[in-house]
Tab-separated table of C-alpha atoms in Angstrom:
chain	number	residue	atom	x	y	z
A	315	ILE	CA	143.886	72.756	-31.222
A	316	HIS	CA	144.257	69.107	-30.164
A	317	CYS	CA	144.557	68.340	-26.455
A	318	VAL	CA	145.360	65.128	-24.585
A	319	THR	CA	144.931	64.901	-20.825
A	320	ALA	CA	148.048	64.135	-18.780
A	321	GLY	CA	148.519	60.411	-18.317
A	322	SER	CA	151.246	61.257	-15.812
A	323	ARG	CA	148.517	62.491	-13.451
A	324	MET	CA	146.887	59.082	-13.335
A	325	THR	CA	147.724	56.973	-10.266
A	326	TYR	CA	147.804	53.203	-9.909
A	327	GLN	CA	146.490	53.524	-6.358
A	328	GLN	CA	142.691	53.753	-6.297
A	329	PRO	CA	142.654	53.988	-10.108
A	330	LEU	CA	138.945	54.770	-10.398
A	331	ASN	CA	139.784	58.200	-8.959
A	332	ASN	CA	141.410	58.812	-12.326
A	333	ILE	CA	137.979	59.018	-13.954
A	334	VAL	CA	137.398	62.208	-11.973
A	335	ARG	CA	140.884	63.477	-12.785
A	336	GLY	CA	140.308	62.840	-16.471
A	337	THR	CA	136.974	64.663	-16.344
A	338	VAL	CA	138.483	67.734	-14.682
A	339	MET	CA	141.345	67.884	-17.191
A	340	ALA	CA	138.971	67.342	-20.110
A	341	LEU	CA	136.736	70.159	-18.876
A	342	ALA	CA	139.774	72.436	-18.644
A	343	GLY	CA	140.590	71.640	-22.260
A	344	VAL	CA	137.034	72.342	-23.408
A	345	LEU	CA	136.931	75.635	-21.512
A	346	GLY	CA	140.253	76.490	-23.135
A	347	GLY	CA	138.761	76.104	-26.609
A	348	VAL	CA	140.150	72.824	-27.972
A	349	GLN	CA	138.640	71.380	-31.138
A	350	SER	CA	139.931	67.854	-30.561
A	351	LEU	CA	140.356	66.049	-27.262
A	352	GLY	CA	141.774	62.784	-25.963
A	353	VAL	CA	141.206	61.605	-22.386
A	354	SER	CA	143.779	59.279	-20.818
A	355	GLY	CA	142.478	55.915	-19.620
A	356	TYR	CA	141.847	55.595	-15.898
A	357	ASP	CA	144.084	52.497	-15.795
A	358	GLU	CA	146.959	54.094	-17.686
A	359	ALA	CA	149.257	53.921	-14.647
A	360	LEU	CA	148.773	50.139	-14.622
A	361	SER	CA	148.986	49.185	-18.284
A	362	ILE	CA	147.859	50.208	-21.721
A	363	PRO	CA	144.192	51.226	-21.458
A	364	SER	CA	141.625	48.449	-21.322
A	365	GLU	CA	138.500	48.452	-23.467
A	366	HIS	CA	136.449	49.669	-20.506
A	367	ALA	CA	138.895	52.504	-19.819
A	368	HIS	CA	138.676	53.558	-23.471
A	369	GLN	CA	134.889	53.546	-23.237
A	370	MET	CA	134.950	55.662	-20.080
A	371	SER	CA	137.247	58.183	-21.782
A	372	VAL	CA	134.724	58.512	-24.597
A	373	ARG	CA	131.817	58.761	-22.140
A	374	ILE	CA	133.568	61.600	-20.293
A	375	GLN	CA	133.674	63.611	-23.505
A	376	GLN	CA	130.099	62.729	-24.414
A	377	ILE	CA	128.799	63.799	-20.999
A	378	LEU	CA	130.678	67.095	-21.234
A	379	GLN	CA	129.301	67.681	-24.720
A	380	GLU	CA	125.739	66.461	-24.289
A	381	GLU	CA	124.881	67.174	-20.641
A	382	THR	CA	126.753	70.320	-19.588
A	383	ASN	CA	126.283	72.755	-22.510
A	384	VAL	CA	129.869	73.994	-22.078
A	385	THR	CA	130.343	73.577	-25.827
A	386	ALA	CA	127.439	75.926	-26.554
A	387	VAL	CA	129.589	78.978	-25.790
A	388	THR	CA	132.554	79.917	-27.954
A	389	ASP	CA	134.699	81.243	-25.120
A	390	PRO	CA	133.029	80.496	-21.765
A	391	LEU	CA	135.903	82.004	-19.766
A	392	GLY	CA	136.230	85.109	-21.934
A	393	GLY	CA	136.298	88.348	-19.961
A	394	SER	CA	137.377	86.734	-16.711
A	395	TRP	CA	140.036	88.953	-15.141
A	396	TYR	CA	141.349	86.030	-13.107
A	397	VAL	CA	141.771	83.737	-16.108
A	398	GLU	CA	143.376	86.513	-18.160
A	399	ALA	CA	145.816	87.197	-15.305
A	400	LEU	CA	146.733	83.509	-15.088
A	401	THR	CA	147.195	83.391	-18.863
A	402	ALA	CA	149.489	86.420	-18.812
A	403	GLU	CA	151.517	84.887	-15.985
A	404	LEU	CA	151.872	81.604	-17.870
A	405	VAL	CA	152.944	83.400	-21.055
A	406	GLU	CA	155.573	85.365	-19.149
A	407	LYS	CA	157.013	82.241	-17.523
A	408	ALA	CA	156.988	80.305	-20.797
A	409	TRP	CA	158.728	83.115	-22.668
A	410	GLY	CA	161.319	83.337	-19.907
A	411	PHE	CA	162.040	79.627	-20.322
A	412	PHE	CA	162.368	80.063	-24.098
A	413	GLU	CA	164.951	82.767	-23.449
A	414	GLU	CA	166.849	80.413	-21.136
A	415	ILE	CA	166.917	77.828	-23.932
A	416	GLN	CA	168.232	80.442	-26.366
A	417	ALA	CA	170.943	81.375	-23.868
A	418	GLN	CA	172.084	77.739	-23.969
A	419	GLY	CA	172.552	78.019	-27.726
A	420	GLY	CA	169.096	76.914	-28.798
A	421	PHE	CA	166.952	73.824	-28.386
A	422	LEU	CA	169.328	71.319	-29.977
A	423	ALA	CA	172.292	72.615	-27.993
A	424	SER	CA	170.354	72.442	-24.724
A	425	LEU	CA	169.304	68.899	-25.631
A	426	ASP	CA	172.819	67.730	-26.498
A	427	SER	CA	174.356	69.260	-23.375
A	428	GLY	CA	171.808	67.642	-21.075
A	429	TRP	CA	170.632	71.028	-19.769
A	430	LEU	CA	167.045	70.422	-20.860
A	431	HIS	CA	166.945	67.018	-19.174
A	432	GLU	CA	168.434	68.545	-16.042
A	433	LYS	CA	165.599	71.089	-15.938
A	434	ALA	CA	163.031	68.329	-16.367
A	435	ALA	CA	164.650	66.316	-13.567
A	436	GLU	CA	164.645	69.374	-11.285
A	437	ASN	CA	160.934	69.854	-11.906
A	438	GLN	CA	160.218	66.189	-11.187
A	439	HIS	CA	162.209	66.401	-7.958
A	440	ARG	CA	160.320	69.514	-6.829
A	441	GLU	CA	157.009	67.801	-7.480
A	442	PHE	CA	158.140	64.652	-5.670
A	443	MET	CA	159.242	66.626	-2.618
A	444	ALA	CA	155.977	68.595	-2.598
A	445	GLN	CA	154.088	65.312	-2.460
A	446	GLU	CA	156.408	63.831	0.166
A	447	THR	CA	155.990	66.823	2.478
A	448	GLY	CA	152.231	66.988	1.993
A	449	GLU	CA	152.367	70.363	0.259
A	450	GLN	CA	150.788	68.746	-2.797
A	451	VAL	CA	147.966	66.338	-1.996
A	452	ILE	CA	147.292	63.358	-4.252
A	453	VAL	CA	144.018	61.786	-3.156
A	454	GLY	CA	144.375	58.057	-2.628
A	455	VAL	CA	148.176	58.305	-2.674
A	456	THR	CA	149.409	60.879	-0.154
A	457	ALA	CA	146.069	61.468	1.575
A	458	HIS	CA	142.709	59.749	2.070
A	459	THR	CA	144.253	56.321	1.636
A	460	ASP	CA	142.421	54.581	4.485
A	461	ASP	CA	139.313	53.423	2.657
A	462	ALA	CA	137.634	50.467	4.334
A	463	SER	CA	137.324	48.654	0.999
A	464	PRO	CA	139.947	49.944	-1.449
A	465	TYR	CA	138.930	49.436	-5.039
A	466	GLU	CA	141.383	48.176	-7.615
A	467	VAL	CA	141.203	47.237	-11.276
A	468	ASP	CA	143.059	44.633	-13.276
A	469	GLY	CA	145.553	45.854	-15.835
A	470	PHE	CA	145.191	45.018	-19.513
A	471	MET	CA	146.675	41.549	-19.989
A	472	GLY	CA	147.083	41.682	-23.754
A	473	VAL	CA	145.719	39.698	-26.680
A	474	ASP	CA	147.159	36.185	-26.869
A	475	ASP	CA	147.662	36.038	-30.633
A	476	ALA	CA	148.427	39.726	-31.263
A	477	PHE	CA	152.144	39.149	-31.896
A	478	ASP	CA	151.555	36.213	-34.241
A	479	VAL	CA	148.904	38.120	-36.205
A	480	ALA	CA	151.162	41.165	-36.573
A	481	LEU	CA	154.139	39.029	-37.628
A	482	GLU	CA	152.056	37.168	-40.191
A	483	ARG	CA	150.786	40.464	-41.616
A	484	LEU	CA	154.360	41.786	-41.825
A	485	GLU	CA	155.671	38.687	-43.584
A	486	GLU	CA	152.736	38.710	-46.011
A	487	GLY	CA	153.441	42.348	-46.862
A	488	ARG	CA	157.076	41.604	-47.586
A	489	ARG	CA	156.185	38.601	-49.758
A	490	THR	CA	153.682	40.465	-51.915
A	491	ARG	CA	155.343	43.887	-52.300
A	492	HIS	CA	157.433	44.896	-55.307
A	493	GLU	CA	160.845	44.107	-53.847
A	494	ALA	CA	162.872	46.079	-56.373
A	495	GLY	CA	160.719	49.149	-55.794
A	496	ALA	CA	161.072	48.821	-52.028
A	497	ALA	CA	164.854	48.455	-52.282
A	498	ASP	CA	165.094	51.487	-54.556
A	499	ALA	CA	162.956	53.543	-52.165
A	500	LEU	CA	165.278	52.615	-49.289
A	501	ARG	CA	168.332	53.648	-51.310
A	502	GLN	CA	166.701	56.968	-52.137
A	503	LEU	CA	165.833	57.494	-48.484
A	504	GLU	CA	169.433	56.838	-47.448
A	505	ARG	CA	170.708	59.258	-50.093
A	506	VAL	CA	168.383	62.009	-48.860
A	507	CYS	CA	169.278	61.331	-45.221
A	508	ARG	CA	172.934	61.868	-46.078
A	509	SER	CA	172.111	65.200	-47.723
A	510	SER	CA	170.597	68.388	-46.346
A	511	ASP	CA	167.285	67.803	-48.150
A	512	ASN	CA	163.913	67.311	-46.483
A	513	ILE	CA	163.588	63.584	-45.761
A	514	MET	CA	159.779	63.593	-45.535
A	515	PRO	CA	159.049	63.146	-49.295
A	516	ALA	CA	161.497	60.233	-49.462
A	517	MET	CA	159.876	58.697	-46.395
A	518	MET	CA	156.441	58.975	-47.980
A	519	ASP	CA	157.756	57.343	-51.157
A	520	ALA	CA	159.231	54.522	-49.073
A	521	LEU	CA	155.923	53.921	-47.327
A	522	GLU	CA	154.126	53.943	-50.682
A	523	ALA	CA	156.574	51.220	-51.748
A	524	GLU	CA	155.510	49.232	-48.657
A	525	VAL	CA	158.828	49.612	-46.877
A	526	THR	CA	158.397	48.763	-43.193
A	527	LEU	CA	159.010	51.156	-40.313
A	528	GLY	CA	161.738	48.815	-39.106
A	529	GLU	CA	163.567	49.108	-42.425
A	530	ILE	CA	163.245	52.896	-42.322
A	531	GLY	CA	164.605	52.852	-38.778
A	532	ASP	CA	167.604	50.802	-39.930
A	533	VAL	CA	168.430	53.486	-42.504
A	534	TRP	CA	168.176	56.212	-39.886
A	535	ARG	CA	170.476	54.342	-37.515
A	536	ASP	CA	173.024	53.707	-40.266
A	537	VAL	CA	173.093	57.384	-41.242
A	538	PHE	CA	172.477	59.238	-37.996
A	539	GLY	CA	173.528	56.673	-35.397
A	540	ASP	CA	171.863	56.059	-32.032
A	541	TRP	CA	171.364	59.099	-29.815
A	542	ALA	CA	172.239	58.648	-26.153
A	543	THR	CA	170.276	60.852	-23.771
A	544	PRO	CA	172.826	63.035	-21.913
A	545	ILE	CA	171.376	62.667	-18.427
A	546	GLN	CA	173.286	64.737	-15.884
A	547	THR	CA	173.636	63.416	-12.340
């Protein structure tokens, strides 16, 4: 099981609070039995994570592993009636939602109709209203915001030459690849996309031929078109 903590829970206000949030979510994942874990950067609400935020995410995991001994037990919450009851409740709600999706004609049908997006929007609205009314407290955002010296962090500003380096690498790859092989791989990919076959082998062949992701995306758009999210208002 691979688990990533929720970046959506990170706030741009008082962002260092997010270190605690990340720790709590990471601990929940460990107690739940994950084998692989990623912790969102504390500055994720501001920008892509900085080097320091990445380091803190790693340190959170190392502290949990090396200083708490929670990884020494296979199932530390096993046998807890409360946890089992919560698990059963979650399973029941999740299965009920799956049945609602089936009633809409399945996942793709609920996606195309906009029903799934409507449900997501309803959930976001409920959460927003809970925060607005004070029912759900977000420390540093909806409560406890009057610190004498609020602490802030600077967002990641980027690497000056990153674009130029990436473009140079892309152009070099196109110059040195076997152009006929790349073109043939793209034709094969388009043929498979227009059929009912699995496109993954053709995609792997295209990547082996050093076809770029942009070129693969062009094939997809030509065959499948651009999908417009059916947001209902």
